[in-house]
Coordinates of C-alpha atoms in Angstrom, one line a residue:
X1 CA 1.6 40.3 -34.8
X2 CA -1.3 37.7 -35.7
X3 CA -0.1 35.0 -33.1
X4 CA 0.4 37.5 -30.3
X5 CA -3.0 39.1 -30.7
X6 CA -4.4 35.3 -31.0
X7 CA -2.8 34.4 -27.7
X8 CA -3.8 37.5 -25.8
X9 CA -7.2 36.6 -27.0
X10 CA -7.3 33.4 -25.8
X11 CA -5.9 34.6 -22.5
X12 CA -8.7 36.8 -22.3
X13 CA -11.2 34.3 -23.1
X14 CA -9.8 31.6 -20.4
X15 CA -9.9 34.6 -17.9
X16 CA -13.4 35.2 -18.4
X17 CA -14.1 31.6 -18.2
X18 CA -12.6 31.0 -15.1
X19 CA -14.4 34.5 -13.3
X20 CA -17.9 32.9 -14.4
X21 CA -17.0 29.8 -13.0
X22 CA -15.9 31.2 -9.5
X23 CA -19.0 33.3 -9.7
X24 CA -21.2 30.1 -10.1
X25 CA -19.4 28.3 -7.5
X26 CA -19.9 31.2 -5.1
X27 CA -23.3 31.0 -6.1
X28 CA -23.4 27.6 -5.2
X29 CA -21.8 28.2 -1.7
X30 CA -24.4 30.7 -0.8
X31 CA -27.0 28.4 -1.8
X32 CA -25.7 25.5 0.3
X33 CA -24.6 27.6 3.3
X34 CA -28.2 29.3 3.5
X35 CA -29.8 25.8 3.1
X36 CA -27.5 24.6 5.9
X37 CA -28.6 27.2 8.3
X38 CA -32.5 26.6 7.6
X39 CA -31.5 23.0 8.4
X40 CA -29.9 24.0 11.9
X41 CA -26.6 22.4 10.3
X42 CA -23.5 25.1 9.9
X43 CA -21.4 24.2 6.6
X44 CA -17.6 24.3 7.6
X45 CA -15.4 26.5 5.0
X46 CA -13.8 24.8 2.3
X47 CA -9.9 24.4 2.6
X48 CA -8.0 26.5 0.3
X49 CA -6.1 23.5 -0.8
X50 CA -9.1 21.7 -2.0
X51 CA -9.8 24.9 -4.2
X52 CA -6.1 24.8 -5.2
X53 CA -6.3 20.8 -6.4
X54 CA -9.3 22.0 -8.5
X55 CA -7.8 24.7 -10.0
X56 CA -4.7 22.4 -10.7
X57 CA -6.5 19.8 -12.7
X58 CA -9.0 22.3 -14.0
X59 CA -11.9 20.1 -12.4
X60 CA -15.3 21.2 -13.3
X61 CA -17.4 18.4 -13.8
X62 CA -15.6 15.2 -12.4
X63 CA -16.7 12.1 -13.3
X64 CA -19.3 10.0 -11.0
X65 CA -18.1 7.2 -9.2
X66 CA -20.0 4.1 -7.8
X67 CA -18.6 3.5 -4.1
X68 CA -18.7 0.6 -1.6
X69 CA -18.2 2.0 2.0
X70 CA -17.4 -0.9 4.4
X71 CA -17.4 -0.3 8.2
X72 CA -19.1 2.8 7.2
X73 CA -20.0 4.5 10.5
X74 CA -21.4 8.1 10.3
X75 CA -20.5 8.5 6.6
X76 CA -16.8 10.2 6.6
X77 CA -16.1 8.8 3.1
X78 CA -19.3 10.7 1.6
X79 CA -18.5 13.8 3.5
X80 CA -14.9 13.5 1.9
X81 CA -16.2 12.9 -1.7
X82 CA -18.8 15.9 -1.2
X83 CA -15.7 18.2 -0.1
X84 CA -13.8 17.2 -3.1
X85 CA -17.2 17.9 -5.7
X86 CA -17.0 14.2 -6.5
X87 CA -20.4 12.9 -7.3
X88 CA -21.0 9.1 -6.3
X89 CA -23.7 6.6 -6.1
X90 CA -23.3 5.0 -2.4
X91 CA -23.7 1.7 -1.0
X92 CA -22.9 1.4 2.8
X93 CA -22.4 -1.8 5.2
X94 CA -22.8 -0.8 8.6
X95 CA -24.5 -2.3 11.7
X96 CA -24.6 0.0 14.3
X97 CA -28.0 1.4 14.4
X98 CA -27.1 5.1 15.7
X99 CA -24.4 5.6 12.7
X100 CA -27.1 4.1 10.3
X101 CA -29.2 6.9 11.9
X102 CA -27.0 9.6 11.1
X103 CA -26.3 8.0 7.7
X104 CA -30.4 8.1 6.9
X105 CA -30.4 11.7 8.1
X106 CA -27.5 13.1 6.1
X107 CA -27.2 10.7 3.2
X108 CA -30.7 9.5 2.3
X109 CA -29.5 8.2 -1.0
X110 CA -27.1 5.8 0.0
X111 CA -28.2 2.1 -0.2
X112 CA -27.7 -0.1 3.0
X113 CA -26.4 -3.7 2.8
X114 CA -25.6 -4.6 6.5
X115 CA -23.4 -6.8 8.0
X116 CA -20.1 -7.1 6.0
X117 CA -20.4 -10.8 6.3
X118 CA -23.5 -11.0 4.4
X119 CA -22.5 -8.9 1.7
X120 CA -22.4 -10.8 -1.9
X121 CA -22.4 -9.4 -5.5
X122 CA -26.4 -9.7 -5.7
X123 CA -26.5 -6.9 -3.5
X124 CA -25.1 -4.7 -5.8
X125 CA -25.9 -4.4 -9.6
X126 CA -23.6 -1.9 -10.8
X127 CA -19.5 -1.9 -11.4
X128 CA -18.1 -0.7 -8.2
X129 CA -15.1 1.8 -8.5
X130 CA -14.2 2.4 -5.1
X131 CA -14.5 0.4 -2.0
X132 CA -13.2 2.3 1.2
X133 CA -13.3 0.6 4.8
X134 CA -11.4 1.2 8.1
X135 CA -11.9 -2.4 9.7
X136 CA -11.8 -2.9 13.9
X137 CA -8.7 -2.1 15.6
X138 CA -9.3 -3.5 19.0
X139 CA -6.9 -6.3 18.6
X140 CA -4.3 -4.4 17.0
X141 CA -4.2 -0.8 18.8
X142 CA -2.0 -0.1 21.8
X143 CA -5.0 0.7 23.5
X144 CA -6.2 -3.1 23.4
X145 CA -5.0 -6.0 23.9
X146 CA -2.7 -6.4 21.0
X147 CA -4.0 -10.0 20.3
X148 CA -3.0 -9.4 16.5
X149 CA -5.0 -9.5 13.2
X150 CA -6.6 -12.5 13.9
X151 CA -8.3 -11.5 16.8
X152 CA -11.8 -11.7 17.7
X153 CA -12.8 -8.4 15.9
X154 CA -9.8 -7.3 13.6
X155 CA -10.1 -10.9 12.0
X156 CA -12.9 -8.9 9.7
X157 CA -9.9 -7.8 7.5
X158 CA -10.4 -10.8 5.8
X159 CA -13.9 -9.9 4.9
X160 CA -12.4 -7.2 3.4
X161 CA -10.2 -9.4 1.1
X162 CA -13.2 -11.5 0.3
X163 CA -15.3 -8.0 -0.7
X164 CA -12.3 -6.9 -2.6
X165 CA -11.9 -10.3 -4.4
X166 CA -15.9 -10.2 -5.0
X167 CA -16.4 -6.7 -6.6
X168 CA -12.9 -6.1 -8.2
X169 CA -13.0 -2.4 -7.9
X170 CA -10.9 0.0 -9.7
X171 CA -9.6 1.6 -6.6
X172 CA -9.6 0.5 -2.9
X173 CA -8.9 2.5 0.5
X174 CA -8.3 0.9 3.9
X175 CA -7.4 2.3 7.2
X176 CA -6.1 1.4 10.4
X177 CA -4.3 2.3 13.4
X178 CA -0.4 3.1 13.0
X179 CA 0.2 1.9 16.4
X180 CA -0.2 -1.9 15.5
X181 CA 2.8 -4.1 15.5
X182 CA 5.2 -4.7 12.1
X183 CA 3.9 -8.1 12.0
X184 CA 0.3 -7.4 11.7
X185 CA 1.4 -4.4 9.1
X186 CA 3.1 -6.8 7.0
X187 CA 0.7 -9.4 6.8
X188 CA -2.2 -6.4 5.7
X189 CA 0.4 -5.2 3.2
X190 CA 1.0 -8.7 1.9
X191 CA -2.6 -9.7 1.0
X192 CA -3.6 -6.1 -0.1
X193 CA 0.0 -6.2 -2.3
X194 CA 0.9 -2.6 -1.6
X195 CA 2.7 -0.5 1.2
X196 CA 0.8 1.7 3.2
X197 CA 0.9 5.5 3.9
X198 CA 1.1 6.8 7.0
X199 CA -0.5 10.3 7.9
X200 CA -1.0 12.2 10.9
X201 CA -4.5 13.8 10.8
X202 CA -2.5 17.2 12.6
X203 CA -1.0 18.2 9.2
X204 CA -4.5 18.8 7.7
X205 CA -6.7 18.9 10.7
X206 CA -7.2 20.5 14.5
X207 CA -6.6 16.9 16.1
X208 CA -3.8 14.3 16.1
X209 CA -4.7 11.2 14.9
X210 CA -1.9 8.8 13.6
X211 CA -3.3 6.3 10.9
X212 CA -2.0 3.7 8.1
X213 CA -3.9 3.7 4.9
X214 CA -3.6 1.1 1.9
X215 CA -4.7 1.9 -1.3
X216 CA -4.1 1.9 -4.8
X217 CA -5.1 5.3 -5.8
X218 CA -1.9 7.4 -6.8
X219 CA -0.6 9.0 -3.7
X220 CA -0.4 12.9 -3.9
X221 CA 2.7 14.2 -4.6
X222 CA 2.9 16.7 -2.1
X223 CA 1.2 17.1 1.4
X224 CA -0.5 21.0 1.9
X225 CA 1.5 22.7 3.8
X226 CA -1.2 23.7 6.3
X227 CA -0.3 22.1 9.5
X228 CA 0.5 25.6 11.1
X229 CA -2.4 27.4 9.4
X230 CA -5.2 29.0 11.7
X231 CA -7.8 27.0 10.1
X232 CA -6.2 23.9 11.2
X233 CA -5.7 24.7 14.6
X234 CA -7.9 23.8 17.7
X235 CA -9.0 27.5 18.2
X236 CA -10.5 27.6 14.5
X237 CA -13.2 25.3 15.8
X238 CA -14.2 26.8 19.4
X239 CA -17.3 28.4 20.3
X240 CA -16.8 30.9 23.0
X241 CA -13.7 29.3 24.5
X242 CA -9.6 29.7 24.2
X243 CA -7.3 26.5 23.3
X244 CA -4.9 26.1 25.7
X245 CA -2.7 24.2 22.8
X246 CA -2.4 24.4 19.0
X247 CA -3.8 20.7 18.3
X248 CA -6.0 18.3 20.3
X249 CA -5.3 14.9 21.1
X250 CA -6.4 12.0 19.2
X251 CA -10.2 11.4 19.6
X252 CA -11.4 8.0 20.7
X253 CA -14.9 6.7 21.4
X254 CA -14.1 6.4 25.0
X255 CA -12.2 9.7 26.0
X256 CA -15.4 11.9 26.7
X257 CA -14.5 11.1 30.3
X258 CA -12.2 13.5 32.2
X259 CA -11.4 10.6 34.5
X260 CA -9.9 8.4 31.5
X261 CA -6.2 8.0 30.8
X262 CA -6.9 9.1 27.5
X263 CA -8.5 12.4 28.4
X264 CA -8.2 15.3 26.0
X265 CA -6.9 18.7 27.0
X266 CA -9.0 21.3 28.6
X267 CA -10.2 24.6 26.8
X268 CA -10.5 27.9 28.8
X269 CA -14.3 29.2 28.8
X270 CA -14.2 32.6 27.8
X271 CA -17.3 33.4 29.9
X272 CA -16.4 31.7 33.3
X273 CA -13.0 31.9 32.7
X274 CA -12.5 28.1 34.0
X275 CA -11.5 25.2 32.2
X276 CA -14.2 23.1 30.0
X277 CA -14.0 19.8 27.7
X278 CA -14.6 20.2 24.1
X279 CA -18.3 20.1 23.3
X280 CA -19.6 17.6 20.9
X281 CA -20.6 20.3 18.2
X282 CA -16.9 21.4 18.5
X283 CA -15.6 18.0 18.2
X284 CA -17.7 17.4 14.9
X285 CA -15.9 20.4 13.2
X286 CA -12.4 19.0 14.5
X287 CA -13.3 15.5 12.5
X288 CA -14.0 17.6 9.3
X289 CA -18.2 17.4 9.7
X290 CA -20.9 20.3 10.2
X291 CA -21.4 21.4 13.5
X292 CA -24.7 19.2 14.3
X293 CA -23.9 16.7 11.8
X294 CA -24.7 13.9 14.3
X295 CA -27.6 15.6 16.3
X296 CA -30.2 13.3 15.1
X297 CA -33.1 11.6 17.1
X298 CA -31.4 8.6 18.0
X299 CA -34.2 5.3 18.2
X300 CA -33.9 3.9 22.0
X301 CA -30.6 5.7 22.9
X302 CA -30.9 4.1 26.7
X303 CA -30.9 0.8 25.1
X304 CA -28.2 1.8 22.5
X305 CA -26.1 2.9 25.6
X306 CA -26.4 0.1 27.6
X307 CA -25.3 -2.5 24.7
X308 CA -22.4 -0.1 23.3
X309 CA -18.8 -1.8 24.3
X310 CA -17.3 1.8 25.8
X311 CA -15.2 1.9 28.7
X312 CA -17.1 4.6 31.1
X313 CA -15.8 6.3 34.3
X314 CA -17.6 7.4 37.1
X315 CA -17.7 11.4 36.0
X316 CA -19.1 10.3 32.2
X317 CA -22.7 11.4 33.6
X318 CA -21.5 15.1 34.9
X319 CA -19.7 15.6 31.5
X320 CA -22.6 14.2 29.2
X321 CA -25.9 14.1 31.0
X322 CA -27.4 13.4 27.8
X323 CA -27.2 9.9 26.8
X324 CA -27.2 11.1 23.2
X325 CA -24.2 13.3 23.6
X326 CA -22.1 10.1 24.5
X327 CA -23.8 8.2 21.6
X328 CA -22.4 11.2 19.3
X329 CA -19.0 11.3 20.7
X330 CA -18.8 7.5 20.5
X331 CA -19.5 7.9 16.7
X332 CA -17.1 10.8 15.9
X333 CA -14.4 8.7 17.9
X334 CA -14.7 5.9 15.5
X335 CA -15.1 7.9 12.2
X336 CA -12.7 8.8 9.4
X337 CA -10.8 12.2 9.5
X338 CA -12.5 13.8 6.4
X339 CA -9.9 16.0 5.3
X340 CA -7.2 13.1 5.6
X341 CA -9.7 10.9 3.4
X342 CA -10.2 13.6 1.0
X343 CA -6.6 14.5 0.7
X344 CA -6.0 10.6 -0.1
X345 CA -8.8 10.3 -3.0
X346 CA -7.7 14.0 -4.5
X347 CA -5.6 12.3 -7.1
X348 CA -9.3 11.4 -8.4
X349 CA -9.8 14.9 -9.5
X350 CA -7.3 14.3 -12.2
X351 CA -9.1 13.3 -15.3
X352 CA -6.2 11.1 -16.4
X353 CA -6.0 9.1 -13.2
X354 CA -10.3 8.8 -13.6
X355 CA -9.5 7.9 -17.3
X356 CA -6.5 5.7 -17.4
X357 CA -6.9 2.2 -18.4
X358 CA -6.0 1.1 -14.9
X359 CA -5.1 -3.0 -15.4
X360 CA -7.0 -5.3 -13.2
X361 CA -5.5 -4.9 -9.5
X362 CA -3.8 -8.6 -8.6
X363 CA -6.2 -8.9 -5.5
X364 CA -5.2 -11.9 -3.1
X365 CA -6.8 -15.1 -4.0
X366 CA -6.7 -16.0 -0.5
X367 CA -9.9 -15.1 1.3
X368 CA -10.5 -17.1 4.6
X369 CA -8.5 -16.3 7.5
X370 CA -7.3 -20.1 8.1
X371 CA -5.6 -19.8 4.7
X372 CA -3.5 -16.6 5.8
X373 CA -0.7 -15.8 7.6
X374 CA 2.3 -13.4 7.9
X375 CA 4.7 -16.1 7.5
X376 CA 4.3 -19.2 5.5
X377 CA 6.2 -22.0 4.9
X378 CA 8.2 -22.2 1.7
X379 CA 8.9 -18.3 2.0
X380 CA 12.5 -16.8 2.4
X381 CA 12.9 -14.6 5.4
X382 CA 15.5 -12.0 6.3
X383 CA 17.1 -12.4 9.9
X384 CA 19.6 -9.3 11.4
X385 CA 23.3 -10.9 11.6
X386 CA 25.5 -10.0 14.1
X387 CA 26.0 -6.4 12.9
X388 CA 22.3 -5.8 12.9
X389 CA 21.9 -5.9 9.0
X390 CA 19.1 -8.0 7.9
X391 CA 20.9 -10.0 5.1
X392 CA 21.1 -13.4 7.2
X393 CA 18.4 -15.5 5.1
X394 CA 16.3 -18.6 6.0
X395 CA 13.6 -20.8 4.3
X396 CA 10.4 -21.3 6.3
X397 CA 10.0 -25.1 7.1
X398 CA 7.2 -24.6 9.7
X399 CA 5.2 -22.6 12.2
X400 CA 3.3 -22.9 15.0
X401 CA 2.5 -21.0 18.4
X402 CA 1.8 -17.5 18.9
X403 CA -0.3 -16.0 16.4
X404 CA 0.0 -19.0 14.3
X405 CA -2.4 -20.8 16.9
X406 CA -6.1 -20.8 16.8
X407 CA -6.0 -20.3 20.6
X408 CA -4.8 -17.1 20.1
X409 CA -8.3 -15.8 19.2
X410 CA -9.3 -15.8 23.2
X411 CA -6.0 -14.2 24.2
X412 CA -4.1 -17.7 24.9
X413 CA -1.0 -17.2 22.7
X414 CA 1.4 -19.1 23.8
X415 CA 4.9 -19.2 22.5
X416 CA 5.9 -18.7 19.1
X417 CA 8.0 -21.7 17.1
X418 CA 9.3 -21.0 14.0
X419 CA 11.2 -24.2 12.2
X420 CA 14.0 -22.6 9.3
X421 CA 16.7 -23.9 7.2
X422 CA 19.3 -21.2 6.9
X423 CA 20.8 -20.1 3.5
X424 CA 24.5 -19.6 2.8
X425 CA 26.1 -17.6 0.9
X426 CA 28.0 -19.3 -2.2
X427 CA 32.0 -19.6 -1.8
X428 CA 32.2 -17.5 -4.9
X429 CA 30.6 -14.7 -3.7
X430 CA 32.3 -14.7 -0.5
X431 CA 35.6 -14.3 -1.7
X432 CA 35.7 -10.8 -1.4
X433 CA 34.3 -10.4 2.2
X434 CA 36.0 -9.7 5.2
X435 CA 33.7 -11.6 7.5
X436 CA 32.6 -14.9 5.9
X437 CA 29.8 -15.0 8.5
X438 CA 28.7 -11.6 8.5
X439 CA 29.2 -10.4 4.8
X440 CA 28.5 -7.0 3.9
X441 CA 26.6 -8.1 0.4
X442 CA 23.0 -9.3 0.7
X443 CA 22.5 -10.5 -2.9
X444 CA 24.0 -13.5 -5.1
X445 CA 23.5 -17.0 -4.8
X446 CA 22.5 -18.7 -1.8
X447 CA 22.7 -22.6 -0.9
X448 CA 20.0 -24.2 1.6
X449 CA 22.0 -25.7 4.8
X450 CA 20.9 -29.2 5.7
X451 CA 20.4 -28.3 9.4
X452 CA 16.9 -27.3 10.6
X453 CA 17.0 -24.4 13.2
X454 CA 14.2 -23.3 15.8
X455 CA 13.2 -19.8 16.5
X456 CA 11.2 -18.9 19.2
X457 CA 10.9 -15.2 19.0
X458 CA 10.0 -12.5 16.3
X459 CA 12.9 -10.6 17.3
X460 CA 15.5 -11.9 14.8
X461 CA 13.2 -11.3 11.8
X462 CA 13.2 -8.7 9.6
X463 CA 11.1 -8.9 6.4
X464 CA 9.7 -11.0 3.8
X465 CA 12.0 -11.5 0.7
X466 CA 10.2 -11.3 -2.4
X467 CA 12.9 -10.7 -5.4
X468 CA 14.2 -14.1 -5.1
X469 CA 14.9 -16.8 -8.4
X470 CA 14.5 -20.7 -7.5
X471 CA 17.6 -22.4 -8.8
X472 CA 17.5 -25.9 -8.8
X473 CA 18.8 -26.5 -5.0
X474 CA 19.9 -22.9 -4.5
X475 CA 18.4 -19.4 -4.6
X476 CA 19.6 -16.0 -5.9
X477 CA 18.5 -13.2 -4.2
X478 CA 18.6 -9.7 -5.7
X479 CA 17.3 -6.2 -5.5
X480 CA 13.8 -5.7 -7.1
X481 CA 12.0 -3.1 -8.4
X482 CA 9.8 -1.1 -6.2
X483 CA 12.3 -1.7 -3.2
X484 CA 14.6 0.3 -1.1
X485 CA 18.1 -1.1 -0.5
X486 CA 21.1 -0.3 1.5
X487 CA 24.2 0.4 -0.7
X488 CA 28.1 0.8 0.0
X489 CA 30.4 2.2 -1.6
X490 CA 33.4 -0.2 -1.9
X491 CA 35.9 3.0 -2.7
X492 CA 35.7 4.6 0.5
X493 CA 38.0 3.5 3.2
X494 CA 35.4 3.1 6.0
X495 CA 32.5 2.5 4.0
X496 CA 28.7 3.6 5.2
X497 CA 25.6 2.7 3.9
X498 CA 23.0 4.8 2.0
X499 CA 19.8 4.0 0.3
X500 CA 18.7 4.1 -2.8
X501 CA 14.8 3.1 -4.4
X502 CA 14.9 0.8 -7.3
X503 CA 13.1 2.1 -10.0
X504 CA 13.9 -0.2 -13.1
X505 CA 15.9 -3.4 -12.9
X506 CA 16.8 -6.4 -15.4
X507 CA 18.2 -9.4 -14.6
X508 CA 19.4 -12.3 -16.7
X509 CA 19.3 -15.2 -14.6
X510 CA 17.1 -18.3 -13.9
X511 CA 17.0 -22.4 -13.8
X512 CA 19.4 -23.9 -16.0
X513 CA 21.5 -20.2 -16.4
X514 CA 25.3 -20.7 -14.7
X515 CA 25.4 -17.7 -12.1
X516 CA 28.9 -16.3 -11.3
X517 CA 29.7 -13.4 -9.6
X518 CA 29.5 -10.4 -11.9
X519 CA 28.1 -12.4 -14.8
X520 CA 24.2 -12.2 -14.1
X521 CA 23.7 -9.6 -16.6
X522 CA 22.0 -7.5 -13.6
X523 CA 21.3 -3.5 -14.3
X524 CA 19.3 -1.2 -12.0
X525 CA 18.3 2.5 -12.3
X526 CA 18.0 3.8 -8.7
X527 CA 16.8 6.9 -7.2
X528 CA 19.0 8.3 -4.2
X529 CA 17.3 8.4 -0.9
X530 CA 17.8 11.8 1.0
X531 CA 17.6 11.7 5.0
X532 CA 15.4 14.3 6.2
X533 CA 15.4 15.8 9.7
X534 CA 13.8 12.9 11.1
X535 CA 16.5 10.1 11.0
X536 CA 13.6 7.5 9.8
X537 CA 12.3 9.7 7.4
X538 CA 13.8 9.8 4.0
X539 CA 13.1 12.0 0.6
X540 CA 13.3 9.9 -2.8
X541 CA 15.4 12.6 -4.7
X542 CA 15.8 12.6 -8.5
X543 CA 19.2 11.9 -8.7
X544 CA 19.5 8.4 -10.4
X545 CA 22.3 6.4 -10.3
X546 CA 23.1 2.8 -12.3
X547 CA 24.2 0.1 -10.8
X548 CA 25.5 -2.9 -12.8
X549 CA 27.5 -4.8 -9.6
X550 CA 25.3 -7.0 -7.2
X551 CA 28.1 -6.7 -4.7
X552 CA 27.6 -3.4 -3.8
X553 CA 23.8 -4.0 -2.5
X554 CA 23.7 -4.8 1.4
X555 CA 20.1 -5.6 2.3
X556 CA 16.8 -4.7 1.7
X557 CA 14.9 -1.8 3.9
X558 CA 11.2 -2.4 4.9
X559 CA 9.2 0.9 4.3
X560 CA 6.2 2.4 4.1
X561 CA 5.1 5.9 2.9
X562 CA 4.9 9.0 4.8
X563 CA 2.6 11.7 4.4
X564 CA 3.3 12.0 0.4
X565 CA 4.6 9.9 -2.7
X566 CA 7.7 10.6 -2.3
X567 CA 8.4 10.5 1.2
X568 CA 9.5 7.0 3.0
X569 CA 9.6 5.8 6.5
X570 CA 12.5 3.2 6.6
X571 CA 12.2 0.1 9.2
X572 CA 15.2 -0.9 9.4
X573 CA 16.7 -0.9 13.1
X574 CA 16.6 -4.4 15.0
X575 CA 14.0 -5.2 17.5
X576 CA 15.1 -6.6 20.9
X577 CA 19.1 -6.1 21.0
X578 CA 19.4 -8.0 24.1
X579 CA 17.4 -10.8 22.9
X580 CA 19.4 -10.8 19.6
X581 CA 22.6 -10.7 21.0
X582 CA 21.8 -13.7 23.4
X583 CA 20.9 -15.3 20.4
X584 CA 24.2 -14.4 18.4
X585 CA 26.1 -15.5 21.5
X586 CA 24.5 -19.3 21.4
X587 CA 25.3 -19.3 17.5
X588 CA 28.9 -18.2 18.0
X589 CA 29.3 -21.2 20.8
X590 CA 27.8 -23.5 18.8
X591 CA 29.7 -23.0 16.0
X592 CA 33.0 -22.7 17.7
X593 CA 32.1 -26.2 19.4
X594 CA 31.5 -27.6 15.7
X595 CA 34.8 -26.5 14.8
X596 CA 36.6 -28.3 17.8
X597 CA 34.7 -31.3 17.2
X598 CA 35.7 -31.3 13.4
X599 CA 39.3 -30.8 14.5
X600 CA 39.2 -33.6 17.1
X601 CA 37.7 -36.2 14.1
X602 CA 40.5 -35.1 11.9
X603 CA 43.2 -35.6 14.4

């Protein structure tokens, strides 16, 4: 009885504490709202999912963090941290004078460091907790020339690497477009040493904006189911207008013009009953900023407009007769989606994440652009076989042309030339295979072939192989921790693959240790992957499987995360089928001719 009374007392005490906290929070919101109205800026309502996260983690006084924002723009990171109610000390690296003007008006306490190429350790005397940056996308986006990561503007990614290595923060968050090629995506992942997570902002906001984010902040476990909520609809931000569609298209720095091929949807004006374009004030709310956020006094707006590299059209003057409006639109088009950044950083509300003794992140030791490449001599790469399984392996001997050529910076890429030596599966591991040239399995001991083969296309290549052991002149390939693999069940009549995520594994194999099928001492604990309604999106289930037979593993599957920690987007489809078929036909003819020549020699 005493225990029950004590428990009821504790419940009542907690209820009173929660009520007092809500009252204080409400008073604070009303105070901020009144202050915003006095300043002519309307504060947008805080989304319910943010409140839910605060309640979940019992967040009252989050620990302040020191943040360095690269390519800071108009301060999307500061708006996201304010939305999460995480206090911060901020350092900003930005060179656009218009963006800096907005930052100085809205966040006067932020310290400005200028050009990222000139940022050094001497500029910041504090230990940096978080580095955030969305580096230029012009050479990566499908809207640009797609020169690649080593293009004139997107090569600033390598400055991000330098900054990370210099300051060694606890956490980082790097953003760019999802429309980049898989080659560029893999190179970024290679040097940031993590897989990206893809998020379309329409899941959390009124606009579509698909982006990739690389971060070592733990991914949120579940995406708030608010895509269809009225507060994330286009209608929720309109002033005297009716939306013709639920979501707005992707906001770019140059689609303020109706004549553009990337123009946004029209809106029905409630007063004139005619179609109109979305206003800049409405656009600010779409991106997660208060209405009027970018409405500051720009110095020399005419000169600023003259020097901005924005594609204009003849009708732009009719749409935005005020030069400052076009500047504001351009700044918003280059900005973060605030709600998405807040979602990705929301795990920092968890005290266990902030207080956990994080081991120093193994930042890349390669910093200079000329040191870095997606493919380097000495690496093992997987190629698609004749059955479109990426379990042919080759050692990279040399690379030239294409993205490996210095001349690509001005757009002259030239043909790619990749020289490789293929790996052949050891005969002992081939005994159980029906097709010796295209075995089902993609694991075991491989011997380096003597001949050098030339590849003049990226099409046959799938991914870099990282779980390998060098055994004198041979290589041992196995499923590694944190990888997704296709698995075949040998007991079925017509084996079909399914996918597993390797959670833990152990292997007793190394130089000088004999390796024979079934004697490698391999053991893996895996989670079963479950296909969703989208054929390329899989969810990691809690169904745990144990494997000790390497022969069941067929090929590794490249992947990146989708929306949350347990959702994966698998990238296992071969690219360029026709070129791949032509390549295999040439290989088959060559093999056939070699057999005929050997028969002639034996006779």
